[in-house]
CSV table of C-alpha atoms and ligand atoms in Angstrom, one decimal:
chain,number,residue,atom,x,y,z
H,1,UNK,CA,4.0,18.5,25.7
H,2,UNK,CA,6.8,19.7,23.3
H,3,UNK,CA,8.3,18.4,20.2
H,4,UNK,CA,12.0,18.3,21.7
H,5,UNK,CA,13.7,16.6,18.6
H,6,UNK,CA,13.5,14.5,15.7
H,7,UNK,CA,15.6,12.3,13.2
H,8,UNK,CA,15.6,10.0,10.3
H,9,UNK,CA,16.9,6.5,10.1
H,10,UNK,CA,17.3,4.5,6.8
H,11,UNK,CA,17.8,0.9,7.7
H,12,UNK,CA,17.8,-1.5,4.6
H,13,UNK,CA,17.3,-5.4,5.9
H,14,UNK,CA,17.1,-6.7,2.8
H,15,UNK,CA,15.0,-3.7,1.4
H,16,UNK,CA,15.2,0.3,2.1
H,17,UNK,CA,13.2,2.0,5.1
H,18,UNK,CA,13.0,5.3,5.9
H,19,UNK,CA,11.8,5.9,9.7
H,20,UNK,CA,11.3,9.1,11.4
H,21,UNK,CA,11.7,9.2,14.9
H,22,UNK,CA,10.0,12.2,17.1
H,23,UNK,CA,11.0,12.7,20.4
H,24,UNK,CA,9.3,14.7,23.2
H,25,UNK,CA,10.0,16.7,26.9
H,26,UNK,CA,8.3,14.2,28.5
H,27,UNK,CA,10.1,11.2,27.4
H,28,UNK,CA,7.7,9.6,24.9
H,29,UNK,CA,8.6,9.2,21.5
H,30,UNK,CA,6.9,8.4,18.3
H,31,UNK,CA,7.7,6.3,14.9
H,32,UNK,CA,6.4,7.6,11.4
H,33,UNK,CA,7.2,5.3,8.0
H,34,UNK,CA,8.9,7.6,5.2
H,35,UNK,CA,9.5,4.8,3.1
H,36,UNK,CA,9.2,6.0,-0.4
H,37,UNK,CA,10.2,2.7,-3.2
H,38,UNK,CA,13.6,3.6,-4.9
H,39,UNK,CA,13.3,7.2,-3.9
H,40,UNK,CA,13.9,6.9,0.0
H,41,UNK,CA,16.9,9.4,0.3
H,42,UNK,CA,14.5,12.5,-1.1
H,43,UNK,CA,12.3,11.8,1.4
H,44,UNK,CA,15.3,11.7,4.2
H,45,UNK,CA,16.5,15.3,2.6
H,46,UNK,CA,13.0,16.4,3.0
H,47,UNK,CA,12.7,15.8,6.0
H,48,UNK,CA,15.7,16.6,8.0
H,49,UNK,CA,16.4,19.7,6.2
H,50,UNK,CA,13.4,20.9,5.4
H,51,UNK,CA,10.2,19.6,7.7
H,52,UNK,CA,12.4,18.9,11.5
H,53,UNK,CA,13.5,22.1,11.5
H,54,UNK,CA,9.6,23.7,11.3
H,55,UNK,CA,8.2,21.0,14.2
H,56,UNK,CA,11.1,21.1,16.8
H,57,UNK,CA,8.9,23.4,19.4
H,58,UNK,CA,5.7,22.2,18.4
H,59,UNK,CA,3.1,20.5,20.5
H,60,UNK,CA,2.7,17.5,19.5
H,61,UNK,CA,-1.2,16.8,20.1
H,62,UNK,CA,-1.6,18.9,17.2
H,63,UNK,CA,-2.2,17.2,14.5
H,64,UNK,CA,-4.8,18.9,12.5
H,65,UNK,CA,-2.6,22.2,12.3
H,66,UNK,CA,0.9,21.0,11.8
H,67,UNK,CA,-0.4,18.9,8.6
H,68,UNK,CA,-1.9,22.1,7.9
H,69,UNK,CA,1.1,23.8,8.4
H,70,UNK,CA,3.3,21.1,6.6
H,71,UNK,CA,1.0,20.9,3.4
H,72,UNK,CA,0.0,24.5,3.0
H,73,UNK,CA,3.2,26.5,4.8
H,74,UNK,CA,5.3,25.4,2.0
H,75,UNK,CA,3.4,26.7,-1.1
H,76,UNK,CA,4.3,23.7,-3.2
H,77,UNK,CA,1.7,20.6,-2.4
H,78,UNK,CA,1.5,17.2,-2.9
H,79,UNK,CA,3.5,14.8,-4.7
H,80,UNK,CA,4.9,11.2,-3.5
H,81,UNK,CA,8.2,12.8,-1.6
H,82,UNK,CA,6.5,16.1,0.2
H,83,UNK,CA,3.4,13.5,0.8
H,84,UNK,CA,5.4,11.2,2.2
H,85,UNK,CA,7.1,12.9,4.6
H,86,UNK,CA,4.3,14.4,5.9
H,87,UNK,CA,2.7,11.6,6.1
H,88,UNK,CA,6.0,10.3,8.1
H,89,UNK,CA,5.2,13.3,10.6
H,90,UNK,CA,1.7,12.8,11.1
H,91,UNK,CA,2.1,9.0,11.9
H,92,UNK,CA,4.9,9.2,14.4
H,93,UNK,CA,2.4,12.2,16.1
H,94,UNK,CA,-0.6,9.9,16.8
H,95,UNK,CA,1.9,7.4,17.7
H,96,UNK,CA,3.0,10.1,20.6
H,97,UNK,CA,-0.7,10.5,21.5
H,98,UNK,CA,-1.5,7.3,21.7
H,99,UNK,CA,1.3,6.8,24.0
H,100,UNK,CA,0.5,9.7,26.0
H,101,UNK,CA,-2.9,9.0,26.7
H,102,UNK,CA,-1.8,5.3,27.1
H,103,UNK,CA,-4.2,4.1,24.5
H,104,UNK,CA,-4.3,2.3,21.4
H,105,UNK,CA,-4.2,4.3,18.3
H,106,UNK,CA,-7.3,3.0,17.0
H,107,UNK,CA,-9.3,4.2,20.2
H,108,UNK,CA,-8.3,7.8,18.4
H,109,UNK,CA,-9.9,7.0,15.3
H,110,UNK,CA,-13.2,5.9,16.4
H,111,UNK,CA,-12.5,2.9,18.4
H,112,UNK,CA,-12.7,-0.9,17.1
H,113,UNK,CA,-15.6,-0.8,14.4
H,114,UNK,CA,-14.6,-4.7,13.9
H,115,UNK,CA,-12.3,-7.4,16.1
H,116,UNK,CA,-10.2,-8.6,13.3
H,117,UNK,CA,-8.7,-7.0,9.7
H,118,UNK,CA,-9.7,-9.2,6.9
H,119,UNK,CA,-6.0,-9.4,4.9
H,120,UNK,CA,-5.0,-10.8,1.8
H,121,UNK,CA,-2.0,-12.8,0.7
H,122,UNK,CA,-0.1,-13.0,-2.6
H,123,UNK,CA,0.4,-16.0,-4.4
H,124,UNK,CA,2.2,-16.7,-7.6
H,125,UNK,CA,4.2,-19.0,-10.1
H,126,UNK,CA,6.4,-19.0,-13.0
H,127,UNK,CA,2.9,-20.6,-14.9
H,128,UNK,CA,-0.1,-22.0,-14.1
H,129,UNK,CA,0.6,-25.2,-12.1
H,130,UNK,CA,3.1,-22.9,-9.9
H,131,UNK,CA,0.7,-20.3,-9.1
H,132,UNK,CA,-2.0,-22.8,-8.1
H,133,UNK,CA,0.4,-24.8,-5.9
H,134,UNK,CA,1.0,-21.5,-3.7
H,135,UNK,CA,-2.5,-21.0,-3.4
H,136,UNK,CA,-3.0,-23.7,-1.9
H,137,UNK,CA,0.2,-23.2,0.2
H,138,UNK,CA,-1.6,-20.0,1.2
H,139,UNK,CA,-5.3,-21.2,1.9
H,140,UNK,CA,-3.6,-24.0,4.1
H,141,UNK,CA,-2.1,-21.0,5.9
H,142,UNK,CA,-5.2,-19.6,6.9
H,143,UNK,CA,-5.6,-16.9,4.1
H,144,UNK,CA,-9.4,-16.1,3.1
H,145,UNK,CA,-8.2,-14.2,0.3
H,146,UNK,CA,-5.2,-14.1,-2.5
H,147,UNK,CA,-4.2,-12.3,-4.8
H,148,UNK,CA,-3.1,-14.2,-7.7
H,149,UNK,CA,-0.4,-13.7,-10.4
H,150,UNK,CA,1.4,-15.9,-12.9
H,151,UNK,CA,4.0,-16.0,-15.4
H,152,UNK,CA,3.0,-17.4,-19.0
H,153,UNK,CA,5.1,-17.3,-22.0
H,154,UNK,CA,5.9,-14.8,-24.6
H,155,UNK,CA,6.4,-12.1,-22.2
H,156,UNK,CA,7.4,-10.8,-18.4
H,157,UNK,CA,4.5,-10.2,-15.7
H,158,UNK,CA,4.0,-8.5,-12.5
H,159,UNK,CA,4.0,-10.4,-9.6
H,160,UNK,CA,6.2,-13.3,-10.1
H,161,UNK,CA,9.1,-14.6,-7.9
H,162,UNK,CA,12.0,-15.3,-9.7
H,163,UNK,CA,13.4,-17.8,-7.9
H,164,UNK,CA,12.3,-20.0,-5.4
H,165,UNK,CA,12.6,-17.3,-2.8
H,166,UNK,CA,9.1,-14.6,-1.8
H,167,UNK,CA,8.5,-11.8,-4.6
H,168,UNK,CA,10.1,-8.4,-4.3
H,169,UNK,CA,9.9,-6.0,-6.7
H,170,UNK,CA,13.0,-3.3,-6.0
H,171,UNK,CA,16.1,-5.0,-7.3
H,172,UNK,CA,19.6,-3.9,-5.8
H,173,UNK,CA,21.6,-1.6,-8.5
H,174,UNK,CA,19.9,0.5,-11.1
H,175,UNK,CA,16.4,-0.3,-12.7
H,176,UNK,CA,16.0,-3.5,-14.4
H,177,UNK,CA,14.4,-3.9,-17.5
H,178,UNK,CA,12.0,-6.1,-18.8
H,179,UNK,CA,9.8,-6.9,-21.7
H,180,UNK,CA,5.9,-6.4,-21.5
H,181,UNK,CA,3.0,-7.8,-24.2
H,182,UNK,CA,-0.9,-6.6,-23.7
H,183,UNK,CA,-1.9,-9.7,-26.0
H,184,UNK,CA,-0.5,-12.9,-24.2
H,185,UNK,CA,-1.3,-11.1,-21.0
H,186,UNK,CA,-5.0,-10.6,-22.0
H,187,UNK,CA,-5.3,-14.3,-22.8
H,188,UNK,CA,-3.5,-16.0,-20.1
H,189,UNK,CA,-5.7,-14.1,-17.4
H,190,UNK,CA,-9.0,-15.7,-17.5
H,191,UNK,CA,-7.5,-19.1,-17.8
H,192,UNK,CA,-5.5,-18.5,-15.1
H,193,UNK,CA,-8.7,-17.7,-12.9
H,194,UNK,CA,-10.8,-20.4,-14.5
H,195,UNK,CA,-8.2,-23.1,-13.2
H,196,UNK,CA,-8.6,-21.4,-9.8
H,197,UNK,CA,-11.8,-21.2,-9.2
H,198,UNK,CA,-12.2,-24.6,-10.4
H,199,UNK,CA,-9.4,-26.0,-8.1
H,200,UNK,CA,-10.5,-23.9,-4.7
H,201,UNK,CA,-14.3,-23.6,-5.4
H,202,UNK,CA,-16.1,-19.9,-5.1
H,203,UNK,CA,-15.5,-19.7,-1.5
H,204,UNK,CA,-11.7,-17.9,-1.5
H,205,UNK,CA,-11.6,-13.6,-2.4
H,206,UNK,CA,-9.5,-14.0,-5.3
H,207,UNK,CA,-7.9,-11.0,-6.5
H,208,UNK,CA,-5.7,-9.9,-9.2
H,209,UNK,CA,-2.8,-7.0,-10.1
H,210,UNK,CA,-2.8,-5.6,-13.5
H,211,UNK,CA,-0.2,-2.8,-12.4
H,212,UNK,CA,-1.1,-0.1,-14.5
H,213,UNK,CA,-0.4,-2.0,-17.5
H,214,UNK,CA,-3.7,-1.8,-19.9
H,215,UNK,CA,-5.6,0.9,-22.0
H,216,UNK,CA,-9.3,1.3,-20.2
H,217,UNK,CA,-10.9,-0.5,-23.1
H,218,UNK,CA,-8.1,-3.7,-22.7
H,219,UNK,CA,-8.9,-3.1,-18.9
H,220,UNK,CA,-13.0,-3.1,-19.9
H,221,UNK,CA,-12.5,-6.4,-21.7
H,222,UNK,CA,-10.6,-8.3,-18.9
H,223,UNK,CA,-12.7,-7.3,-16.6
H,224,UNK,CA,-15.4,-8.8,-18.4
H,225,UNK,CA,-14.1,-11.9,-19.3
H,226,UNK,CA,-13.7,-12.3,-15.5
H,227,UNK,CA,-16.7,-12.0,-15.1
H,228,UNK,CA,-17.4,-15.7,-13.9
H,229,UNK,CA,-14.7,-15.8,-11.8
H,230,UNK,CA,-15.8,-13.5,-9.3
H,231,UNK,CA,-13.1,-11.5,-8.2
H,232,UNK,CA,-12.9,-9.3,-5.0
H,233,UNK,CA,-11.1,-6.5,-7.3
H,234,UNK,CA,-9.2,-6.3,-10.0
H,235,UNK,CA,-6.2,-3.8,-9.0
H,236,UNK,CA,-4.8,-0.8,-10.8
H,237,UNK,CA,-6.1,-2.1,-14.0
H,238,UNK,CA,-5.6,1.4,-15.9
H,239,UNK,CA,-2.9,4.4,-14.8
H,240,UNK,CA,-5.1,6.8,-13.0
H,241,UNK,CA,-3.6,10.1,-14.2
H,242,UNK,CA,-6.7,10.1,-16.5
H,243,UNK,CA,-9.7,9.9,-14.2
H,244,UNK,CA,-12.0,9.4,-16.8
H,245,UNK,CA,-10.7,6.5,-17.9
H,246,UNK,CA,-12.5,4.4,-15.4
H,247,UNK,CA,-15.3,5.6,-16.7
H,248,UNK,CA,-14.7,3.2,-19.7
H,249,UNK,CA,-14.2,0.3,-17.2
H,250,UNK,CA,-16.6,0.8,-15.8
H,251,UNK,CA,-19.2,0.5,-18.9
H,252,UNK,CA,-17.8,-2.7,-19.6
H,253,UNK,CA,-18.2,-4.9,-16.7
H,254,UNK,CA,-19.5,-5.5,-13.3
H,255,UNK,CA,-15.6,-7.0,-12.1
H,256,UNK,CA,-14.6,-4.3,-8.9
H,257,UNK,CA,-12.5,-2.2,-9.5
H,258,UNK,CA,-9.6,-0.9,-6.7
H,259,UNK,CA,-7.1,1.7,-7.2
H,260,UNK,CA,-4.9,4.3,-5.4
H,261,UNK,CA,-1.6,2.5,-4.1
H,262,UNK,CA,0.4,5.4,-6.4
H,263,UNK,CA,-2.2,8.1,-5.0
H,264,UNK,CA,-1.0,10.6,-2.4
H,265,UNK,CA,-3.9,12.9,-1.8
H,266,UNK,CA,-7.9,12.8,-2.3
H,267,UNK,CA,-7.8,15.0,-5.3
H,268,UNK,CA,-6.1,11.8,-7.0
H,269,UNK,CA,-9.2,10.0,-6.3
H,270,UNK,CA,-11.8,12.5,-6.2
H,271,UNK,CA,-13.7,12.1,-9.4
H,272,UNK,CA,-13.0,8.3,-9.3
H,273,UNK,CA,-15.1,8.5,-6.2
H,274,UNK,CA,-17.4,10.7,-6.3
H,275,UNK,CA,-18.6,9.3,-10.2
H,276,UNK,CA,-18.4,5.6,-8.3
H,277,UNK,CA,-15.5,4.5,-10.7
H,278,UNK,CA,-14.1,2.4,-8.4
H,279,UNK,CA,-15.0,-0.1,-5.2
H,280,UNK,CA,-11.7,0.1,-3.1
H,281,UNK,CA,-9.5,2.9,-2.4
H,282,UNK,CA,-5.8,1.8,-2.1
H,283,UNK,CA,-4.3,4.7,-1.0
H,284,UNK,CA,-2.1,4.1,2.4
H,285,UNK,CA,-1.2,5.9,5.2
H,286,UNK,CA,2.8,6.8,4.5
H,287,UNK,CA,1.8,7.9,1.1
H,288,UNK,CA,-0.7,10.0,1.5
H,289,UNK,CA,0.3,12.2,4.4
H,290,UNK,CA,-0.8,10.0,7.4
H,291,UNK,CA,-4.0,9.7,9.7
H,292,UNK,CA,-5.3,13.2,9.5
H,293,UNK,CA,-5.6,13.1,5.9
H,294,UNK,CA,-6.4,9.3,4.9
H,295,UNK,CA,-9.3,9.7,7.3
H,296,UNK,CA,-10.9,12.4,5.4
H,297,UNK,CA,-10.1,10.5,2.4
H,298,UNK,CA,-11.9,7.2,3.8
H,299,UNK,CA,-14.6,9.3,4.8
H,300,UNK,CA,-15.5,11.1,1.3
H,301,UNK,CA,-15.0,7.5,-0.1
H,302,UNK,CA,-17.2,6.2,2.7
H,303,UNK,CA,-20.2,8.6,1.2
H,304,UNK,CA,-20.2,6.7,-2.1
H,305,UNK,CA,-19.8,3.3,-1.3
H,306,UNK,CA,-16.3,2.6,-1.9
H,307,UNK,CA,-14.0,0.9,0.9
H,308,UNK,CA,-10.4,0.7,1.7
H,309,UNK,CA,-8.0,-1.6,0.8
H,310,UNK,CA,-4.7,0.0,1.8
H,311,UNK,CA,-1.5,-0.8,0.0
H,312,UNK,CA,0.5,-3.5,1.8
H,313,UNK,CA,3.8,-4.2,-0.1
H,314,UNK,CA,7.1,-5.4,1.6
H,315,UNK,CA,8.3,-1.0,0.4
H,316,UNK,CA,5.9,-0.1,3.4
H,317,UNK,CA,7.8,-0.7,6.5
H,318,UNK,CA,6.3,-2.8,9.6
H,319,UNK,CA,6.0,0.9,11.2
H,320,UNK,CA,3.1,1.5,8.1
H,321,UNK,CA,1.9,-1.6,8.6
H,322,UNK,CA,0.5,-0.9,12.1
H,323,UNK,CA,-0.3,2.0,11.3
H,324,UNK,CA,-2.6,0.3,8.3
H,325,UNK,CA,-4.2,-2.4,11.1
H,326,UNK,CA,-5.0,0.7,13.8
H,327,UNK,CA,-6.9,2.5,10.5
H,328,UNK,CA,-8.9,-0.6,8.8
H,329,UNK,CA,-9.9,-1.5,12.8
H,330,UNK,CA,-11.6,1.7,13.5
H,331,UNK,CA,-12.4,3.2,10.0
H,332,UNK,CA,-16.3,2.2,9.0
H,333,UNK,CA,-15.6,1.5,5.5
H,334,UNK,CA,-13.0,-0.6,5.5
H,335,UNK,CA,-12.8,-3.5,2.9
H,336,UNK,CA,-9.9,-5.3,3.2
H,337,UNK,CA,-5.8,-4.9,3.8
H,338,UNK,CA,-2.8,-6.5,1.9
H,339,UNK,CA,-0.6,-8.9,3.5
H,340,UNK,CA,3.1,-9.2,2.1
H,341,UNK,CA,5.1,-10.4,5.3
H,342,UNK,CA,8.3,-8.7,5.9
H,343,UNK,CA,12.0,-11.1,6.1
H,344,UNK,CA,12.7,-11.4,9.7
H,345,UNK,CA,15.5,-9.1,9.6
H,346,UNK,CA,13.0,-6.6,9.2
H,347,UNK,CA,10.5,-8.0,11.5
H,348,UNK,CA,13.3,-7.9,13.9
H,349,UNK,CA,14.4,-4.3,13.5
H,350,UNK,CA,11.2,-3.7,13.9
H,351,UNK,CA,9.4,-5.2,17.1
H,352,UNK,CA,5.8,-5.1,16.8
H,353,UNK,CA,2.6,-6.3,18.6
H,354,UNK,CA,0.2,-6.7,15.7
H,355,UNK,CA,-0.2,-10.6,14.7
H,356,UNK,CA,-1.7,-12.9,12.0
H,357,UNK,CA,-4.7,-15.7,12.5
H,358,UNK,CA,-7.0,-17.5,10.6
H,359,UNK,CA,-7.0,-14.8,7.4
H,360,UNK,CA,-7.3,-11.6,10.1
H,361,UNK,CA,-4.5,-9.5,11.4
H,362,UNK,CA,-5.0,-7.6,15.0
H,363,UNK,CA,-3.0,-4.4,15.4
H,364,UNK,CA,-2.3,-5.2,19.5
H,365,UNK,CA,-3.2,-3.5,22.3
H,366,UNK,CA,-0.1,-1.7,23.2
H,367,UNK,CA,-0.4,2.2,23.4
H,368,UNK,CA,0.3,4.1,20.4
H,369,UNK,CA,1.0,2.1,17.4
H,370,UNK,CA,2.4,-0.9,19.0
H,371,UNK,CA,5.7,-0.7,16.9
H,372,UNK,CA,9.6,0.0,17.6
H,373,UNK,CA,12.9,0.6,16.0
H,374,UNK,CA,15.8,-1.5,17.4
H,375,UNK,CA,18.4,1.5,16.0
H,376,UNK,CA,21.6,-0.7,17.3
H,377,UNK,CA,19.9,-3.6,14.5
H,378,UNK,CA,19.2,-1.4,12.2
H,379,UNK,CA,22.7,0.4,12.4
H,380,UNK,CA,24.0,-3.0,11.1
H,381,UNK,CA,21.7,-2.7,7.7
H,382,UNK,CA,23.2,0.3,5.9
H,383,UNK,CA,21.2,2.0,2.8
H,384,UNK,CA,21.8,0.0,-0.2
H,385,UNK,CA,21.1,1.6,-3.7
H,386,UNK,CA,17.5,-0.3,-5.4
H,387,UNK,CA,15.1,0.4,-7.4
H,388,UNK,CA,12.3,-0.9,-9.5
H,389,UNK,CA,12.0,-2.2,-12.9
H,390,UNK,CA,11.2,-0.6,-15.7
H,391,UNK,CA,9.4,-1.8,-18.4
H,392,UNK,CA,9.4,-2.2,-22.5
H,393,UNK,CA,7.1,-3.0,-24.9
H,394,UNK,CA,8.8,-6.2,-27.3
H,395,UNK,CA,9.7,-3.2,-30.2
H,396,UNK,CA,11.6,-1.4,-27.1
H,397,UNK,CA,8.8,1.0,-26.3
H,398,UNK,CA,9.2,2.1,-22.8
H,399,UNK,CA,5.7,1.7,-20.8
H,400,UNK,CA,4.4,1.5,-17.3
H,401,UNK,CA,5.9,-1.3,-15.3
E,1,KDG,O1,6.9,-0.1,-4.7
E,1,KDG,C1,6.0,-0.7,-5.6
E,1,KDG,C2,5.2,-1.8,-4.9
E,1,KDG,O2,4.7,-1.4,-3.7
E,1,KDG,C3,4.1,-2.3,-5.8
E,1,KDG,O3,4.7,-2.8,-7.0
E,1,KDG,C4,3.4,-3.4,-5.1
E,1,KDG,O4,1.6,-3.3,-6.7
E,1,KDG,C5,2.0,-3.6,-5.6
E,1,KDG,C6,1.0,-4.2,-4.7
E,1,KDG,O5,-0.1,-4.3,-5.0
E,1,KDG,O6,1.4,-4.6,-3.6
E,2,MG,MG1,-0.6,-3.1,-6.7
């Protein structure tokens, strides 16, 4: 089999996607995510004029050597963009050989190591009372697990719908800005979780989504003071540029610790792993340069105890998002996967066969990746300009959103 051509679509139905589409001589094709938040049209430009031009030829069953080829022919490695289009690449590829062989694309991976992907959902509110209200609006749903996030006052948080409508982060136009405080924040946390444990009982995986916003020693002490609460993780509590700096968490408190949605190789998460920083590994597949390499990274992470918990966001596209449920149903160490449906003009753009019941999503049984691009659809959502906010301190300080 041949790699006869390939192409990029950007469709944006109500957000951006970036979709690569591989064709073959024998008919089949395959779909790969590209989908990089606010940055989508480097990743296009990477692509078309840089990566189709090197696999047009190629055979397509190859994975292992054209990621090779990919990440090491160029000279310059990693980063989000060259990441993410190879990560485009290698998904649409197993997509073709799942299709070839007329198999599901976890049968590739190991087979089913479990019959259903524990998910979780996000709920949140303007304060307290909001948040708590979609929680329950969430366990009635059939959610096992939720992330939770509120508003308080005194200062902007992550996580929070502004209006009545679901949360999305990207905003049409150039960044927004908005005003952060560590204090309040701090505070409002474990008061947050108290009320929700005491409402819904220990039962519920609660989770919670600091976004890179605390120093490791104001990550140390929420952790701790959540103590009680039990949480399944608390997410990107500290940036991770600084490795080390979960070390600190970690010394503070027993509260899990999951990272990696920012992360687009194992060398971001090396040390975090193999010094058992963390619990979960966040890292997905379009960001981190598809199957071939988020397998190795699963399996390193595997040898220390920590388990997956891919990134799930609305900015991965549904084509990601199968990819995700194939992965956490075949890899071994799998923890748990987020849930942030998609509008249903991007669910219709994008067919798919994987579903949603009782708290568990199923990938399908189609061959391949289960997953397709309706280009006449999409053809009707041209690219629209987003991006996400940025973030101030109250004396004007710029700092991580
Ligand atoms: O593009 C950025 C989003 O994917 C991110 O803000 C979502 O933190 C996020 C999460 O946990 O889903
Ligand atoms: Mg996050």
């Amino acid at each position: 089999m041949k790699i006869t051509n390939a192409y990029v679509n950007i469709t944006s139905p109500g957000r951006n996607f970036v979709t690569l589409k591989i064709e073959t001589d024998e008919g089949i094709y395959g779909l790969g995510d590209g989908t990089l938040n606010g940055r989508e049209l480097a990743v296009a430009s990477y692509l078309t004029d840089h990566v189709i031009p090197c696999i047009v030829g190629r055979d397509p069953f190859q994975t292992e050597d054209i990621w090779q080829y990919l990440y090491r022919g160029p000279y310059w490695r990693r980063g989000p963009v060259t990441m993410a289009a190879i990560g485009a690449v290698d998904i649409a590829l197993w997509d073709i050989k799942g299709k070839a062989l007329n198999t599901p694309v976890y049968n590739l991976l190991g087979g089913k190591s479990r019959e259903g992907v524990l998910v979780y959902a996000h709920a949140n509110g303007k304060d307290i009372d909001h948040a708590l209200e979609d929680v329950a609006k969430h366990k009635e749903m059939g959610y096992k697990a939720i992330r939770v996030q509120s508003g308080f006052a005194g200062s902007s948080t992550y996580g929070v719908a502004k209006g009545p409508g679901r949360y999305e982060p990207a905003e049409r136009g150039l960044p927004p800005e908005q005003a952060w405080a560590t204090e309040p924040y701090l505070r409002h946390v474990p008061t947050l979780f108290a009320r929700v444990r005491e409402m819904f009982g220990e039962e519920l995986h609660l989770l919670h989504d600091c976004h890179h916003r605390l120093t490791p020693i104001e990550a140390g002490r929420l952790g701790k003071e959540l103590e009680p609460f039990h949480l399944l993780w608390m997410e990107d509590p500290t940036p991770a540029e600084l490795q080390e700096g979960f070390k600190v968490i970690r010394e503070h408190t027993t509260t899990p610790i999951a990272v990696g949605e920012v992360f687009n190789s194992i060398w971001d998460a090396h040390d975090l792993i193999r010094n058992q920083w963390i619990d979960y590994i966040r890292t997905t597949l379009v960001h981190a340069g598809g199957f071939t390499h988020l397998k190795k990274l699963a399996d390193f992470a595997e040898l220390y105890h920590v388990r997956t918990g891919c990134h799930g966001a609305t900015d991965l596209s549904p084509v990601c998002m199968a990819a995700a449920l194939h992965f956490d149903t075949a890899v071994h160490n799998f923890g748990i996967q987020e849930h942030m449906p998609h509008s249903d003009e991007t669910d219709a753009v994008f067919p798919h066969h994987y579903t949603f019941k009782d708290g568990q999503m199923f990938p399908g049984d189609a061959p391949g990746l289960g997953v397709d691009l309706d280009e006449e659809l999409a053809a009707k959502y041209p690219y629209q300009r987003a991006y996400l906010p940025v973030n101030r301190k109250l004396d004007g300080t710029l700092t991580d959103w």
